[in-house]
C-alpha positions as a printed NumPy array, in Angstrom:
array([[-54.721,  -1.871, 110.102],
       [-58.239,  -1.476, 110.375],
       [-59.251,  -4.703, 112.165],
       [-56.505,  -3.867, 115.17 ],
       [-58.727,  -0.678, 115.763],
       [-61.854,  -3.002, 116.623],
       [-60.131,  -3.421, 120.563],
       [-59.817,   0.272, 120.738],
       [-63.63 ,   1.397, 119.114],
       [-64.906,  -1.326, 121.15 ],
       [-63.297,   0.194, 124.752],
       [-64.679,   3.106, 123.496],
       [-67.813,   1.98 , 122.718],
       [-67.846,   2.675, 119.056],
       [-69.75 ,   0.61 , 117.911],
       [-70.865,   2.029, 114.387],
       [-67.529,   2.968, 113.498],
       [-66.243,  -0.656, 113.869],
       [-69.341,  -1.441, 111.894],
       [-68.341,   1.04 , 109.005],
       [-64.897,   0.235, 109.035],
       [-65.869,  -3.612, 109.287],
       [-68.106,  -3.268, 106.021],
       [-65.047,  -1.301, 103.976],
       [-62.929,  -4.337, 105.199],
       [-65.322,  -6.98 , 104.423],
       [-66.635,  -5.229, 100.599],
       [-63.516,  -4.731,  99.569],
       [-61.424,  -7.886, 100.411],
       [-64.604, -10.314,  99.813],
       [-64.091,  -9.863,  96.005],
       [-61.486, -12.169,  95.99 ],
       [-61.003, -15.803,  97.379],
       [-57.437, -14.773,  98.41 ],
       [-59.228, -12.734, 100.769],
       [-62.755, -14.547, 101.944],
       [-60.773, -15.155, 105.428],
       [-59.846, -11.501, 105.686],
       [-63.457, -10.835, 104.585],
       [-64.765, -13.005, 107.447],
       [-62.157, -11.469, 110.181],
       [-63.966,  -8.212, 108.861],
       [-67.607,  -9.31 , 108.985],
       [-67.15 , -11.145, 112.888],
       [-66.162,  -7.685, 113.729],
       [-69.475,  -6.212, 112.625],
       [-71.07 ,  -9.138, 113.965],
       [-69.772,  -8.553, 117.665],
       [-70.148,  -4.432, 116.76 ],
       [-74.074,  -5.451, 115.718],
       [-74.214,  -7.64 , 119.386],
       [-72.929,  -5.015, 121.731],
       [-75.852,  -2.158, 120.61 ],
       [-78.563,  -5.033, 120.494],
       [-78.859,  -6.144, 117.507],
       [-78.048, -10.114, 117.748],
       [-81.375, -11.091, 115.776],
       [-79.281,  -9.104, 112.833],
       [-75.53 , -10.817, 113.653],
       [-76.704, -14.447, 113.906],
       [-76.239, -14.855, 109.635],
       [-72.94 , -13.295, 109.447],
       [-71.786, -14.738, 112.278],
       [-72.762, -18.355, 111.042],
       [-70.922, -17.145, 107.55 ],
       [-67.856, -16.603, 109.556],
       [-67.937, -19.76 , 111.488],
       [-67.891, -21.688, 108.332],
       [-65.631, -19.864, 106.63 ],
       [-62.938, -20.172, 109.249],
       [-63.909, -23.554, 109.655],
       [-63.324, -24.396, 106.219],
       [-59.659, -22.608, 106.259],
       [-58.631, -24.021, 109.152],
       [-58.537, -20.72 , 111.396],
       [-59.718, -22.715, 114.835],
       [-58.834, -19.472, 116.917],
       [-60.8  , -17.551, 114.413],
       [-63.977, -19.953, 114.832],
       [-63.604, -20.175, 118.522],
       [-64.13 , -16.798, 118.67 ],
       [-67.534, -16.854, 115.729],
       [-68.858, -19.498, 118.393],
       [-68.447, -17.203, 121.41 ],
       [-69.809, -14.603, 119.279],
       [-72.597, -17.175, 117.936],
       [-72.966, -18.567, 122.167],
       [-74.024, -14.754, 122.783],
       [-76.212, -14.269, 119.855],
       [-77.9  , -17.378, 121.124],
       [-78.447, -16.141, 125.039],
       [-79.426, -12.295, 124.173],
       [-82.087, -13.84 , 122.435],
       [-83.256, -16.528, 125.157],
       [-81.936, -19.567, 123.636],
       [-80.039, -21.075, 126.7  ],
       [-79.373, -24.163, 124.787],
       [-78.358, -23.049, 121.425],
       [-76.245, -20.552, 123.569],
       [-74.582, -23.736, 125.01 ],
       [-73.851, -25.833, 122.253],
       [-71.843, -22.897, 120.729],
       [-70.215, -22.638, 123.625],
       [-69.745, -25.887, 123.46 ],
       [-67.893, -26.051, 120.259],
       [-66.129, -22.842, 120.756],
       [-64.184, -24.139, 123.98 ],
       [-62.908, -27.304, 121.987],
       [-61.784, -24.895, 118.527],
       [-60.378, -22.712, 121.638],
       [-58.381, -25.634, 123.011],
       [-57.202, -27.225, 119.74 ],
       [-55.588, -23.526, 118.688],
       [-54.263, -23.27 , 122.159],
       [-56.408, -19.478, 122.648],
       [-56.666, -19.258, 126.226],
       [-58.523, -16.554, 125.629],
       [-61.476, -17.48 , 123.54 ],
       [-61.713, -20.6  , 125.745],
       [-61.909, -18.072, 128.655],
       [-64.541, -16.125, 126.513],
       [-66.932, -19.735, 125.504],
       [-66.09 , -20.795, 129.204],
       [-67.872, -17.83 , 130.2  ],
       [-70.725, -17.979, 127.928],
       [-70.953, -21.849, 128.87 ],
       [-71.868, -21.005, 132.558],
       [-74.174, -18.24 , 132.267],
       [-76.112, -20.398, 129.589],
       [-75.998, -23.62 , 132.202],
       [-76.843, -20.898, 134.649],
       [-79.866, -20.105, 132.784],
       [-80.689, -23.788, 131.949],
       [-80.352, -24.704, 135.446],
       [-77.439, -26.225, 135.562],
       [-75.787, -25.073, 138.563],
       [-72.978, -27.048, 139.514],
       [-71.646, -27.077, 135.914],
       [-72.499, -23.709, 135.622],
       [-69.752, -22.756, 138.758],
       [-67.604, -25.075, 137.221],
       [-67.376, -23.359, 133.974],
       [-67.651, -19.807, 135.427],
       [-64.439, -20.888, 138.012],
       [-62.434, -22.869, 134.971],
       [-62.701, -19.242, 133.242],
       [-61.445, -16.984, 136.342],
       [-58.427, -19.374, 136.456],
       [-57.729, -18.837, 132.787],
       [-58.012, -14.956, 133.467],
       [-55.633, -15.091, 136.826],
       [-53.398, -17.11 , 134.21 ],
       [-53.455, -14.441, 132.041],
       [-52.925, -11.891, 133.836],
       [-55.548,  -9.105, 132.402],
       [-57.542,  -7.08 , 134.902],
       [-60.132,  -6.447, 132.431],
       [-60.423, -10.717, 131.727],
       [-60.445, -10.981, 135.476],
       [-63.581,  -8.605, 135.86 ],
       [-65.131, -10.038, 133.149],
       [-65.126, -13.837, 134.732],
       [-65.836, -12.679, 138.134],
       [-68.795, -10.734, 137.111],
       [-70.013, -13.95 , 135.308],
       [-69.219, -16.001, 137.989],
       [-71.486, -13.598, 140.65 ],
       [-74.201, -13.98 , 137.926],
       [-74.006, -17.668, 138.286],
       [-74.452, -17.796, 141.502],
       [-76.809, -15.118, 141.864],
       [-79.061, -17.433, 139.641]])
């Protein structure tokens, strides 16, 4: 119950309370291997909580904690989503190509779960770090592959999302 309030907190831009809530989540069911995936789940919340006041210097450990962890149970949605998280870590802190290689591996977990939607997410992040690196052409490419994904899926919000990215790209 308390990781499906992470969509609302974050529309409503709390941001500590996902955090909180995250850490009750993560303490309690990390004291039991039954649970380290639930634990992780938990802990990529505070992660992406921690990267949308700032703080990305502070998320990059947990979020490399989750990415194994769902890489070693199998949950490729899951660790699509730690490398978006890890792909945005990487830019906020001017590290185009680290930024990229998340990406990277975040679009191919995103394809082999089938998640449109983190491969919409890493497609983004892709193209504004080949933006950055100077990587135009691919950087469009990306950017446009993601706006399909969000026309696909028919979510205003996703739509926004890529075509702001997409006027980043080729604003740089």
């Amino acid at each position: 119950l308390g990781l499906h309030q992470s969509a609302f907190q974050h529309l409503q831009h709390r941001h500590d309370d996902t955090e909180r809530l995250g850490q009750m989540i993560a303490e309690r069911a990390g004291k039991s291997d039954d649970y380290r995936v639930k634990a992780a789940y938990a802990r990529l919340r505070i992660s992406a909580s921690l990267v949308e006041r700032g703080q990305a210097a502070d998320a990059q450990a947990v979020l490399d904690e989750s990415a194994r962890v769902f890489g070693q149970a199998g949950e490729l949605e899951a660790l699509a989503f730690a490398q978006y998280w890890r792909a945005v870590c990487a830019w906020d802190l001017d590290h185009f190509e680290g930024s990229k290689e998340h990406a990277v591996r975040g679009i191919a977990a995103a394809r082999q779960a089938r998640s449109r939607l983190a491969e919409l997410m890493n497609l983004r992040e892709l193209g504004s770090a080949l933006a950055w690196l100077g990587d135009a052409d691919h950087a469009v490419e990306a950017n446009e592959s993601a706006l399909a994904i969000a026309i696909e899926l028919d979510v205003p919000s996703y739509e926004n999302a890529a075509l702001h990215n997409l006027s980043l790209t080729y604003t740089l």
